[in-house]
XYZ file of N, CA, C and O in Angstrom:
888
model
N -6.613 35.794 11.194
C -7.680 34.823 10.717
C -8.881 35.800 10.819
O -9.432 36.212 11.625
N -9.695 35.274 9.660
C -10.850 35.646 9.528
C -12.132 34.989 10.337
O -11.794 33.933 11.029
N -12.952 35.657 10.956
C -14.182 35.124 12.172
C -14.718 34.379 11.142
O -14.626 34.174 10.163
N -15.797 33.430 12.171
C -16.650 33.146 11.136
C -17.902 33.978 10.483
O -18.073 35.264 11.326
N -18.221 33.274 9.645
C -19.662 34.265 8.992
C -20.755 34.268 9.952
O -20.935 33.675 10.830
N -21.136 35.688 10.040
C -22.575 35.419 10.942
C -23.695 35.944 9.993
O -23.637 36.683 8.944
N -24.587 35.317 10.522
C -25.491 35.010 9.451
C -27.195 36.259 10.243
O -27.165 35.602 11.476
N -27.549 36.853 9.476
C -28.535 37.901 10.059
C -29.973 37.409 9.853
O -30.601 37.830 7.996
N -30.746 36.914 10.228
C -31.966 36.523 10.198
C -33.047 36.470 11.357
O -32.610 36.180 12.320
N -34.383 36.000 11.043
C -35.051 35.457 12.458
C -34.982 33.803 12.261
O -34.281 33.081 11.633
N -35.810 33.362 13.385
C -35.103 32.093 13.545
C -36.376 31.515 12.966
O -37.334 30.740 13.484
N -35.715 30.994 11.835
C -36.901 30.386 10.729
C -35.946 30.038 9.375
O -34.504 30.507 9.393
N -36.262 28.904 8.625
C -35.717 28.745 7.813
C -35.741 29.750 6.468
O -34.937 30.157 6.568
N -36.898 29.969 6.094
C -36.971 31.036 4.967
C -36.073 30.970 3.987
O -35.242 30.245 3.388
N -35.447 32.077 3.919
C -34.445 32.279 2.610
C -33.082 32.229 3.304
O -31.763 32.102 2.383
N -32.713 32.058 4.196
C -31.632 31.627 5.402
C -31.109 30.276 5.169
O -29.960 29.900 5.134
N -32.224 29.352 4.934
C -31.786 27.769 5.422
C -30.892 27.484 4.084
O -29.992 26.744 4.543
N -31.190 27.733 2.733
C -29.842 27.101 2.141
C -28.432 27.826 2.133
O -27.741 26.950 2.189
N -28.660 28.743 2.991
C -27.096 29.250 3.195
C -26.543 28.373 4.660
O -25.448 27.949 4.220
N -27.218 28.060 5.177
C -26.918 27.495 6.580
C -26.810 26.081 6.068
O -25.659 25.594 6.556
N -27.408 25.317 5.275
C -26.829 24.077 4.532
C -25.860 24.026 3.577
O -24.922 23.554 4.079
N -25.410 25.140 3.211
C -24.839 25.108 2.337
C -23.167 25.316 2.966
O -22.271 24.704 2.986
N -23.088 26.132 4.143
C -22.086 26.560 4.850
C -21.874 25.499 5.662
O -20.622 24.858 5.874
N -23.083 24.594 6.358
C -22.573 23.202 6.881
C -22.160 22.187 6.137
O -21.042 21.582 6.485
N -22.428 21.873 4.941
C -22.176 20.831 4.195
C -20.228 21.517 3.804
O -19.759 20.301 3.280
N -20.266 22.675 3.774
C -18.858 22.661 3.182
C -17.709 22.707 4.761
O -16.489 23.043 4.863
N -18.462 22.579 5.875
C -17.899 22.219 7.029
C -17.202 23.756 7.803
O -16.129 23.582 8.300
N -18.225 24.518 7.480
C -18.089 26.197 8.005
C -18.925 26.145 9.131
O -20.003 26.058 9.123
N -18.197 26.880 10.375
C -18.963 27.023 11.199
C -19.027 28.530 11.083
O -18.674 29.268 10.577
N -20.893 28.409 11.829
C -21.059 30.392 11.379
C -21.567 30.755 12.950
O -22.158 29.836 13.448
N -22.035 31.917 12.904
C -22.714 32.473 13.940
C -24.070 33.004 13.302
O -24.249 33.222 12.409
N -24.896 33.383 14.381
C -26.446 33.533 13.747
C -26.649 34.586 14.985
O -26.510 34.648 15.735
N -26.809 35.713 13.935
C -27.472 37.113 14.973
C -29.029 37.040 14.536
O -29.266 37.519 13.661
N -29.501 36.490 15.599
C -31.396 36.399 15.229
C -32.156 37.705 15.373
O -31.965 38.775 16.128
N -32.772 38.132 14.282
C -33.538 39.307 14.285
C -35.019 39.013 15.151
O -35.617 38.060 14.395
N -35.418 39.392 16.122
C -36.043 39.205 17.257
C -37.108 39.890 16.711
O -38.120 40.143 17.420
N -37.323 41.266 16.365
C -38.225 42.246 16.420
C -38.118 43.421 15.000
O -36.950 43.452 14.276
N -39.178 43.890 14.612
C -38.661 44.638 13.738
C -37.573 46.294 13.676
O -37.592 46.458 13.090
N -37.538 46.138 15.492
C -36.914 47.180 15.735
C -35.153 46.626 15.330
O -34.254 47.476 14.924
N -34.967 45.526 15.561
C -33.826 44.969 15.330
C -33.630 45.081 13.735
O -32.361 45.060 13.163
N -34.571 44.733 12.612
C -34.575 44.709 11.552
C -34.312 46.090 11.028
O -33.468 46.905 9.891
N -34.643 47.256 11.767
C -34.850 48.667 11.313
C -33.291 49.122 11.881
O -32.936 50.124 10.972
N -32.873 48.544 12.770
C -31.436 48.978 13.303
C -30.466 48.771 12.246
O -29.410 49.469 11.240
N -30.550 47.604 11.328
C -29.883 47.046 10.217
C -30.105 47.870 9.039
O -29.056 48.225 8.185
N -31.076 48.244 8.617
C -31.684 49.156 7.452
C -30.765 50.396 7.814
O -30.172 51.095 6.707
N -31.051 51.256 9.217
C -30.565 52.247 9.229
C -28.918 52.552 9.449
O -28.682 53.738 8.781
N -28.351 51.398 10.222
C -26.973 51.537 9.626
C -26.509 51.359 8.347
O -24.863 51.417 8.384
N -27.222 50.981 7.364
C -26.528 50.911 6.203
C -25.702 49.580 5.878
O -25.205 49.564 4.887
N -26.098 48.505 6.554
C -26.065 47.194 6.307
C -26.368 46.335 5.020
O -26.006 45.083 5.034
N -27.780 46.559 4.911
C -28.531 46.122 4.058
C -28.491 46.714 2.623
O -29.656 48.093 2.725
N -27.848 46.437 1.537
C -27.791 47.715 0.573
C -29.347 47.406 0.138
O -29.783 48.722 -0.806
N -30.099 46.516 0.299
C -31.159 46.946 -0.621
C -32.863 46.505 0.707
O -33.719 46.395 0.362
N -32.087 46.958 1.904
C -33.063 47.326 2.800
C -33.518 45.473 3.028
O -34.914 45.473 4.058
N -33.341 44.614 3.160
C -33.628 43.115 3.223
C -32.710 42.522 3.647
O -31.359 42.424 3.377
N -33.120 41.274 4.530
C -32.022 40.179 4.842
C -32.713 39.102 3.658
O -34.134 39.142 3.132
N -32.135 38.073 3.644
C -30.947 37.286 4.887
C -29.729 38.575 4.379
O -29.720 38.998 3.282
N -28.606 38.839 5.554
C -27.653 39.438 5.213
C -26.539 38.392 5.903
O -26.668 37.760 6.991
N -25.435 38.315 4.970
C -24.234 37.664 5.798
C -23.105 38.338 6.011
O -22.620 38.946 5.131
N -22.392 38.478 7.146
C -21.465 38.907 7.334
C -19.861 38.184 6.631
O -20.078 37.060 7.587
N -19.017 38.332 5.849
C -18.238 37.641 5.533
C -17.315 37.773 4.748
O -17.232 38.914 3.991
N -15.613 37.716 4.979
C -14.717 38.048 4.797
C -14.543 39.683 4.281
O -14.111 40.255 3.563
N -15.342 40.183 5.356
C -15.174 41.630 5.313
C -16.134 42.505 4.841
O -15.951 43.461 4.509
N -17.277 41.363 4.475
C -18.526 42.228 3.217
C -19.417 41.730 4.259
O -19.780 40.960 4.819
N -20.713 42.716 3.890
C -21.907 42.391 4.322
C -22.612 42.066 2.955
O -23.409 43.020 2.188
N -22.866 40.814 2.908
C -23.761 40.408 1.376
C -25.108 40.290 1.638
O -25.476 39.707 2.734
N -25.907 40.421 0.804
C -27.489 40.358 0.733
C -27.728 39.815 -0.991
O -26.805 39.707 -1.541
N -28.841 39.511 -0.989
C -29.322 38.661 -2.039
C -29.068 37.086 -2.004
O -27.522 36.890 -2.226
N -30.000 35.965 -1.693
C -29.602 34.827 -1.456
C -28.746 34.436 -2.656
O -27.918 33.530 -2.126
N -28.818 34.471 -3.822
C -28.219 33.499 -5.002
C -26.568 34.260 -4.617
O -25.711 33.371 -5.009
N -26.871 35.392 -4.525
C -25.238 36.141 -4.481
C -24.574 35.610 -3.251
O -23.537 35.100 -3.247
N -24.827 35.183 -2.136
C -24.413 34.674 -0.957
C -24.112 33.524 -1.476
O -22.799 32.577 -1.010
N -24.906 32.595 -1.858
C -24.584 31.042 -2.400
C -23.584 30.584 -2.935
O -22.824 29.895 -3.187
N -23.365 31.509 -4.069
C -22.507 31.586 -5.242
C -20.946 32.337 -4.627
O -19.858 31.410 -4.950
N -21.536 32.900 -3.468
C -19.921 33.392 -3.152
C -19.070 32.181 -2.331
O -18.239 31.803 -2.422
N -20.268 31.353 -1.494
C -19.707 30.455 -0.597
C -19.596 29.342 -1.505
O -17.942 28.497 -1.030
N -20.088 28.955 -2.259
C -19.648 27.544 -3.539
C -18.457 27.954 -4.085
O -17.839 26.904 -4.121
N -18.053 29.459 -4.700
C -16.795 29.642 -5.155
C -15.680 29.607 -4.058
O -14.703 28.696 -4.397
N -16.007 29.870 -3.229
C -14.872 29.837 -1.960
C -14.367 28.502 -1.720
O -13.730 28.444 -0.869
N -15.643 27.811 -1.347
C -15.254 26.312 -0.904
C -15.691 25.226 -1.569
O -15.754 24.163 -1.611
N -15.253 25.729 -3.109
C -15.079 24.344 -4.084
C -16.171 24.062 -4.052
O -16.054 22.219 -4.648
N -17.625 24.274 -4.303
C -18.430 23.643 -4.456
C -19.272 23.971 -5.701
O -20.624 24.324 -5.872
N -18.898 24.380 -7.015
C -19.336 25.409 -8.056
C -18.635 24.889 -9.191
O -18.347 25.772 -10.309
N -17.980 23.663 -9.400
C -17.604 23.242 -10.660
C -16.418 23.594 -10.983
O -15.826 24.538 -10.465
N -15.394 22.571 -11.855
C -14.254 23.103 -12.259
C -13.875 24.374 -13.377
O -13.037 24.727 -13.935
N -15.412 24.205 -14.425
C -15.157 25.448 -15.436
C -16.390 26.209 -15.607
O -17.306 25.831 -14.840
N -16.593 26.653 -16.446
C -18.019 27.199 -16.994
C -18.979 26.505 -17.260
O -20.080 26.820 -17.111
N -18.517 25.422 -18.226
C -19.852 24.650 -18.569
C -20.371 24.090 -17.312
O -21.649 23.790 -17.030
N -19.756 23.285 -16.175
C -19.952 23.003 -14.900
C -20.817 24.062 -14.193
O -21.853 23.631 -13.864
N -20.416 25.318 -14.108
C -20.850 26.245 -13.499
C -22.464 26.721 -14.232
O -23.496 26.280 -13.424
N -22.386 26.288 -14.834
C -23.751 26.861 -16.152
C -24.684 25.636 -15.756
O -25.832 25.655 -15.200
N -24.212 24.096 -15.483
C -25.181 23.257 -15.492
C -25.864 23.263 -13.901
O -26.780 22.855 -13.437
N -24.741 23.446 -12.966
C -24.852 23.830 -11.848
C -25.849 24.903 -11.511
O -26.693 24.728 -10.510
N -25.824 25.826 -12.175
C -26.911 27.077 -12.094
C -28.296 26.635 -12.360
O -29.174 27.192 -11.734
N -28.080 26.005 -13.581
C -29.341 25.545 -13.983
C -30.463 24.550 -13.090
O -31.552 24.750 -12.884
N -29.440 23.315 -12.628
C -29.968 22.528 -11.929
C -30.519 23.662 -10.199
O -31.507 22.949 -9.615
N -30.001 24.646 -10.016
C -30.040 24.789 -8.608
C -31.374 26.110 -8.953
O -31.809 26.351 -7.965
N -31.416 26.396 -10.083
C -32.635 27.485 -10.670
C -34.000 26.445 -10.105
O -35.139 26.954 -9.804
N -34.083 24.914 -10.836
C -34.987 24.416 -10.822
C -35.542 23.969 -9.639
O -36.358 23.631 -9.124
N -34.199 23.733 -8.399
C -34.485 23.308 -7.334
C -34.962 25.110 -6.273
O -36.101 24.570 -5.393
N -34.828 25.802 -6.887
C -35.359 26.920 -6.143
C -36.569 27.249 -6.776
O -37.474 27.333 -6.217
N -37.007 26.752 -7.857
C -38.508 27.037 -8.444
C -39.538 26.000 -7.373
O -40.446 26.999 -7.176
N -39.217 25.008 -7.522
C -40.126 24.043 -6.445
C -40.047 24.223 -5.256
O -40.966 24.359 -4.816
N -38.622 24.945 -4.637
C -38.716 25.181 -3.221
C -39.215 26.493 -2.976
O -39.681 26.729 -1.679
N -39.237 27.315 -3.996
C -40.345 28.770 -3.627
C -41.672 28.435 -3.467
O -42.459 28.812 -2.369
N -42.091 27.222 -4.172
C -43.505 26.836 -3.897
C -43.536 26.325 -2.940
O -44.597 26.517 -1.813
N -43.051 25.552 -2.010
C -43.036 25.126 -0.816
C -43.145 26.064 -0.013
O -43.489 25.973 1.189
N -42.084 26.907 0.360
C -41.577 28.155 1.168
C -42.968 28.645 1.291
O -43.357 29.450 2.304
N -43.675 29.358 0.325
C -44.596 29.884 0.400
C -45.885 29.484 0.320
O -47.104 30.234 0.695
N -46.113 28.355 0.652
C -47.171 27.568 0.833
C -47.713 28.174 2.284
O -49.143 28.188 2.347
N -47.345 28.025 3.382
C -47.745 28.479 4.464
C -48.382 29.914 4.446
O -49.293 30.401 5.377
N -48.332 30.580 3.201
C -48.642 32.160 3.537
C -50.051 32.060 2.853
O -50.879 32.894 2.571
N -50.513 30.703 1.980
C -51.500 30.590 1.263
C -52.856 30.951 2.345
O -52.798 30.148 3.408
N -53.915 31.350 1.632
C -55.013 31.486 2.367
C -55.586 30.272 2.847
O -55.129 29.406 1.719
N -56.371 30.037 3.878
C -56.686 28.792 4.336
C -57.388 28.034 3.096
O -57.465 26.797 2.934
N -58.114 28.634 2.492
C -59.383 28.084 1.376
C -58.637 27.726 0.264
O -59.081 26.861 -0.667
N -57.421 27.959 0.093
C -56.659 27.728 -1.092
C -55.317 26.911 -0.815
O -54.881 26.295 -1.910
N -55.070 26.650 0.555
C -54.080 25.511 0.812
C -54.046 24.087 0.102
O -52.977 24.020 -0.512
N -54.945 23.418 -0.037
C -54.954 22.518 -0.507
C -55.238 22.421 -1.820
O -54.483 21.097 -2.279
N -55.444 23.405 -2.431
C -55.270 23.779 -4.186
C -53.640 23.550 -4.420
O -53.101 23.196 -5.106
N -53.014 24.601 -3.708
C -51.760 24.747 -3.673
C -51.040 23.813 -3.734
O -49.833 23.485 -4.092
N -51.306 22.732 -2.827
C -50.512 21.346 -2.013
C -50.546 20.898 -3.368
O -49.573 20.080 -3.636
N -51.646 20.645 -3.626
C -52.179 19.590 -4.964
C -51.120 20.073 -6.322
O -50.568 19.293 -6.925
N -50.944 21.217 -6.336
C -50.300 21.358 -7.533
C -48.700 21.737 -7.388
O -48.097 21.099 -7.945
N -48.100 21.605 -5.830
C -46.841 21.434 -5.588
C -46.703 19.698 -5.848
O -45.800 19.469 -6.423
N -47.310 19.248 -4.908
C -47.361 17.293 -5.571
C -47.136 17.272 -7.220
O -46.277 16.231 -7.319
N -48.194 17.513 -7.718
C -48.021 17.625 -9.337
C -46.804 17.990 -9.854
O -46.224 17.302 -10.587
N -45.980 19.023 -9.799
C -45.363 19.483 -10.027
C -43.674 18.884 -9.619
O -42.734 18.765 -10.521
N -43.902 18.284 -8.308
C -42.982 17.663 -7.608
C -42.489 16.399 -8.793
O -41.753 16.113 -9.157
N -43.703 15.603 -8.465
C -43.871 14.657 -9.215
C -44.064 14.083 -10.925
O -43.278 13.100 -11.310
N -43.937 15.027 -11.470
C -44.108 15.147 -12.839
C -43.350 16.244 -13.730
O -43.411 16.060 -15.116
N -42.560 16.956 -13.182
C -41.601 17.671 -13.514
C -40.210 17.926 -12.760
O -39.590 17.288 -13.430
N -40.251 18.080 -11.384
C -39.096 18.596 -11.087
C -38.033 17.054 -10.897
O -36.970 17.053 -11.181
N -39.038 16.321 -9.886
C -38.365 15.239 -9.639
C -37.956 13.985 -10.741
O -36.669 13.403 -10.772
N -38.695 14.115 -11.532
C -38.282 13.516 -12.661
C -37.021 13.770 -13.357
O -36.170 13.151 -14.049
N -36.965 15.311 -13.361
C -35.907 15.881 -14.626
C -34.805 15.702 -13.589
O -33.653 15.158 -14.367
N -34.474 15.452 -12.427
C -33.478 15.313 -11.746
C -33.029 13.836 -11.508
O -31.957 13.645 -11.923
N -34.082 13.239 -11.738
C -33.655 11.430 -11.705
C -33.285 11.164 -13.085
O -32.106 10.537 -13.001
N -33.719 11.781 -13.829
C -33.231 11.264 -15.392
C -31.802 12.159 -15.465
O -30.690 11.319 -16.095
N -31.357 13.025 -15.131
C -29.928 13.513 -14.917
C -28.709 12.672 -14.160
O -28.116 12.118 -14.987
N -29.352 12.113 -12.951
C -28.491 10.811 -12.186
C -28.300 9.885 -13.158
O -27.386 8.849 -13.469
N -29.438 9.429 -14.105
C -29.564 8.340 -14.749
C -28.687 8.203 -15.883
O -28.314 7.522 -16.476
N -28.643 9.375 -16.297
C -27.955 10.122 -17.551
C -26.513 9.777 -17.689
O -26.129 9.365 -18.766
N -26.098 9.879 -16.239
C -24.382 9.633 -16.398
C -23.977 8.836 -15.532
O -23.013 8.240 -15.267
N -25.160 8.044 -14.264
C -24.753 7.080 -13.603
C -23.284 7.435 -12.694
O -22.819 6.650 -12.007
N -23.659 8.580 -12.348
C -23.019 9.108 -11.397
C -23.422 9.716 -9.986
O -24.062 9.439 -10.060
N -22.060 9.502 -8.807
C -22.609 9.529 -7.823
C -23.415 11.100 -7.335
O -24.217 11.600 -6.752
N -22.751 12.199 -8.020
C -23.761 13.447 -8.085
C -23.894 14.361 -9.151
O -23.514 13.440 -10.588
N -24.890 15.358 -9.480
C -24.875 15.907 -10.544
C -24.282 16.087 -11.528
O -24.632 16.260 -12.920
N -23.097 16.938 -11.401
C -22.373 17.646 -12.444
C -20.472 17.306 -11.621
O -20.322 17.333 -10.583
N -20.288 16.645 -12.809
C -18.544 16.426 -12.743
C -18.144 15.368 -11.689
O -17.089 15.449 -11.219
N -19.428 14.431 -11.606
C -19.061 13.108 -10.479
C -18.379 13.824 -9.318
O -17.455 13.313 -8.184
N -18.697 15.266 -8.629
C -18.201 15.915 -7.764
C -19.428 16.588 -6.955
O -19.884 17.304 -7.595
N -19.221 16.693 -5.355
C -20.390 17.183 -4.891
C -20.358 18.921 -5.153
O -19.050 19.079 -5.427
N -21.313 19.361 -5.285
C -21.659 20.709 -5.933
C -22.927 21.090 -4.935
O -23.609 20.870 -4.535
N -22.942 22.570 -4.970
C -24.175 23.378 -4.398
C -25.259 22.908 -4.674
O -26.560 22.655 -4.172
N -25.237 22.249 -6.029
C -26.725 21.575 -7.033
C -27.077 20.757 -5.975
O -28.138 20.493 -5.446
N -25.714 19.765 -5.650
C -26.156 18.516 -4.768
C -26.796 18.991 -3.549
O -27.934 18.319 -2.818
N -26.327 19.726 -2.876
C -27.004 20.074 -1.481
C -28.294 20.939 -1.742
O -28.962 20.469 -0.864
N -28.000 22.035 -2.520
C -29.830 22.564 -2.404
C -30.529 21.503 -2.661
O -31.804 21.712 -2.406
N -30.250 20.475 -3.789
C -31.369 19.420 -3.912
C -31.722 18.735 -2.800
O -32.689 18.136 -2.707
N -30.627 18.019 -2.488
C -30.822 17.492 -1.118
C -31.684 18.071 -0.046
O -32.860 17.269 0.726
N -31.410 19.398 0.354
C -32.179 20.156 1.062
C -33.773 20.290 0.726
O -34.265 19.779 1.295
N -34.138 20.537 -0.532
C -35.402 20.417 -1.370
C -35.854 18.847 -0.643
O -36.923 18.921 -0.360
N -35.252 17.822 -1.227
C -35.924 16.099 -0.673
C -36.359 16.223 0.470
O -37.666 15.492 0.944
N -35.482 16.806 1.385
C -36.153 16.677 2.908
C -37.415 17.372 3.371
O -38.286 16.926 3.871
N -37.927 18.685 2.380
C -38.856 19.431 2.364
C -39.770 18.731 1.848
O -41.271 18.722 2.270
N -39.320 18.210 0.576
C -41.001 17.198 -0.270
C -41.428 16.245 0.780
O -42.604 15.721 0.572
N -40.155 15.331 1.336
C -40.805 14.690 2.498
C -41.584 14.940 3.387
O -42.350 13.984 3.986
N -41.368 15.969 3.770
C -42.217 16.753 5.025
C -43.594 16.702 4.801
O -44.282 16.749 5.385
N -43.682 17.202 3.469
C -44.900 17.389 2.499
C -45.836 16.036 2.594
O -47.107 15.802 3.023
N -45.132 14.949 2.007
C -45.913 13.588 1.612
C -44.557 13.071 1.225
O -43.844 12.686 0.081
N -43.905 11.749 2.266
C -42.985 10.915 2.187
C -43.143 10.049 1.131
O -42.183 9.548 0.559
N -44.567 9.836 0.485
C -44.607 8.935 -0.350
C -44.164 9.830 -2.293
O -43.858 8.749 -3.162
N -44.114 10.869 -2.349
C -43.649 11.764 -3.404
C -42.094 10.965 -3.783
O -41.851 11.219 -5.158
N -41.512 10.572 -2.815
C -39.952 10.134 -3.450
C -39.611 8.851 -3.932
O -38.810 8.194 -4.247
N -41.006 7.777 -3.711
C -41.317 6.601 -3.914
C -40.703 6.046 -5.132
O -39.426 4.844 -5.528
N -40.930 6.708 -6.343
C -40.480 6.035 -7.738
C -39.370 6.813 -7.931
O -38.489 6.569 -9.350
N -38.558 7.286 -7.227
C -36.821 7.994 -7.690
C -36.140 7.436 -6.918
O -35.271 8.040 -6.024
N -35.138 6.380 -7.208
C -34.543 5.828 -6.722
C -33.049 6.462 -6.432
O -32.281 6.597 -5.427
N -32.743 7.149 -7.400
C -31.415 7.283 -7.647
C -31.762 8.816 -6.642
O -30.242 9.164 -6.443
N -32.589 9.502 -6.350
C -32.583 10.727 -6.140
C -32.574 10.430 -4.138
O -31.777 11.022 -3.300
N -33.236 9.188 -3.920
C -33.151 8.723 -2.865
C -31.695 8.268 -2.416
O -31.356 8.349 -1.089
N -30.904 7.809 -3.512
C -29.821 7.160 -3.002
C -28.710 8.602 -2.971
O -27.755 8.756 -1.930
N -28.799 9.388 -4.151
C -28.243 11.082 -3.195
C -28.533 11.625 -1.919
O -27.659 11.937 -1.748
N -29.734 11.567 -1.837
C -30.224 11.881 -0.459
C -29.285 11.343 0.733
O -28.836 11.986 1.557
N -29.196 9.815 0.683
C -28.404 9.224 1.488
C -27.064 9.631 1.533
O -26.517 9.461 2.690
N -26.481 9.715 0.066
C -24.860 9.884 0.125
C -24.329 11.234 0.637
O -23.708 11.309 1.424
N -25.403 12.356 0.648
C -25.078 13.548 1.066
C -25.539 13.468 2.168
O -24.477 14.059 3.334
N -26.806 12.953 3.038
C -26.615 13.150 4.379
C -25.464 12.373 4.843
O -25.296 13.080 5.761
N -25.014 11.283 4.556
C -23.941 10.647 5.286
C -22.233 11.167 5.159
O -21.574 10.763 5.898
N -22.495 12.245 4.321
C -21.073 13.255 4.787
C -21.178 13.432 6.248
O -22.044 14.276 6.471
N -19.680 13.309 6.589
C -19.714 13.657 8.241
C -20.221 15.219 8.473
O -20.631 15.163 9.281
N -19.914 16.205 7.527
C -20.434 17.480 7.707
C -21.761 17.884 7.631
O -22.541 18.663 8.422
N -22.659 17.082 6.775
C -24.109 17.256 6.539
C -24.637 16.552 7.686
O -25.646 16.513 8.275
N -24.136 15.444 7.853
C -24.526 14.398 9.046
C -24.863 15.156 10.355
O -25.700 14.908 11.146
N -23.295 15.982 10.755
C -23.564 16.895 11.852
C -24.634 17.632 12.146
O -25.341 17.697 12.848
N -24.553 18.701 10.637
C -25.941 19.638 10.739
C -27.270 18.890 10.761
O -28.209 19.597 11.289
N -27.119 17.675 10.494
C -28.862 17.066 10.671
C -29.380 16.365 11.819
O -30.545 15.792 12.265
N -28.202 16.387 12.759
C -28.434 15.978 14.368
C -29.286 17.306 14.830
O -29.348 18.199 15.182
N -30.171 16.310 15.893
C -30.805 17.555 16.933
C -29.897 18.390 17.583
O -28.583 18.131 18.073
N -30.170 19.730 17.587
C -29.258 20.820 18.668
C -28.273 21.143 17.632
O -27.611 22.316 18.051
N -28.619 21.096 16.005
C -27.597 22.059 15.377
C -28.457 23.231 14.908
O -29.329 23.476 15.471
N -27.846 24.191 14.031
C -28.172 25.299 13.560
C -29.238 25.426 12.871
O -29.651 25.875 11.692
N -29.401 23.723 11.798
C -30.368 23.649 11.104
C -32.085 23.922 11.795
O -32.098 23.522 12.760
N -32.535 24.726 10.652
C -33.985 25.180 11.359
C -34.826 23.851 11.043
O -35.212 23.211 9.915
N -36.029 23.136 11.494
C -37.186 22.955 11.522
C -38.496 23.508 11.189
O -38.384 24.749 11.490
N -39.348 22.685 10.692
C -40.469 23.418 10.446
C -41.030 24.162 11.553
O -41.099 24.112 12.845
N -41.464 25.764 11.264
C -41.838 26.406 12.273
C -42.952 26.437 12.427
O -43.581 26.819 13.552
N -44.106 26.278 11.701
C -45.666 26.245 11.908
C -45.943 27.826 12.252
O -45.619 28.552 11.642
N -47.400 27.763 12.415
C -47.731 28.978 12.457
C -47.354 30.137 13.436
O -47.118 31.086 13.504
N -46.582 29.893 14.746
C -45.451 30.543 15.480
C -44.485 31.313 14.736
O -44.481 32.320 14.812
N -44.113 30.408 14.028
C -43.058 31.093 13.076
C -43.813 32.400 12.164
O -43.219 33.149 12.085
N -44.668 31.901 11.884
C -45.321 32.868 10.540
C -45.661 34.006 11.496
O -45.288 35.389 10.559
N -46.310 33.767 12.357
C -46.558 35.094 13.280
C -45.548 35.855 13.594
O -45.721 37.217 13.482
N -44.407 35.043 13.882
C -43.134 36.095 14.524
C -42.661 36.765 13.109
O -42.230 38.204 13.466
N -42.742 36.093 11.855
C -42.039 36.666 10.808
C -43.060 37.735 10.292
O -42.553 38.897 10.142
N -44.448 38.027 10.748
C -45.592 38.920 10.231
C -44.828 39.953 11.489
O -45.121 41.349 10.573
N -44.580 40.158 12.516
C -44.354 40.647 13.494
C -43.049 41.607 13.139
O -43.067 43.103 13.317
N -42.194 40.830 12.656
C -40.820 41.652 12.503
C -40.887 42.392 10.992
O -40.591 43.210 10.825
N -41.638 41.621 10.019
C -41.522 42.264 8.572
C -42.785 43.041 8.339
O -42.843 43.676 7.493
N -44.056 43.070 9.620
C -44.991 43.674 9.449
C -45.721 43.496 7.645
O -45.721 44.793 7.283
N -46.161 42.186 7.648
C -47.145 41.781 6.464
C -48.222 41.192 6.953
O -48.291 40.695 8.051
């Protein structure tokens, strides 16, 4: 019997959090091997575990996978969260890329110089309310189904709901005019596996703040 997937990253959201969300939503237990120093990272690099010398890295099914999208696609395929045919997978990929666009802006916000942070935050709020959130709201409105693609839970729904939590952290009012997105968030959050993941004490990572950023700087030397 295969062991639990093992996730190699530092103790923060970063590019690993979407992987944690997807595994949790699929009901898959996983272990975390936390990178706590630059020496820990160097050890993975020198022993050949990191094809491109970077994390996230996930050990699963005898492989050491890197590159976030590749990891997510493998998990989604393995646990039937990637549509029933090529057309559905294309839509799932399209929506996932839209989520990633806005998610990347939010993830990189803490790295902004202090004198640019307000400008960047305003840009994120504008893109969220005038582009990305309306686009996803319209998808749900167009077919009046519970999920984005094929009326079945997919990785696109899970990634979008994760994003909606981050949007609410920035500004809870941003979702006010998007009732179908709020409904999707509630629906997915109430799935037993996701509900468990959202409980205190789970492997879900909370906003890290300045301490998390400083830890990342020490590990990745930036």
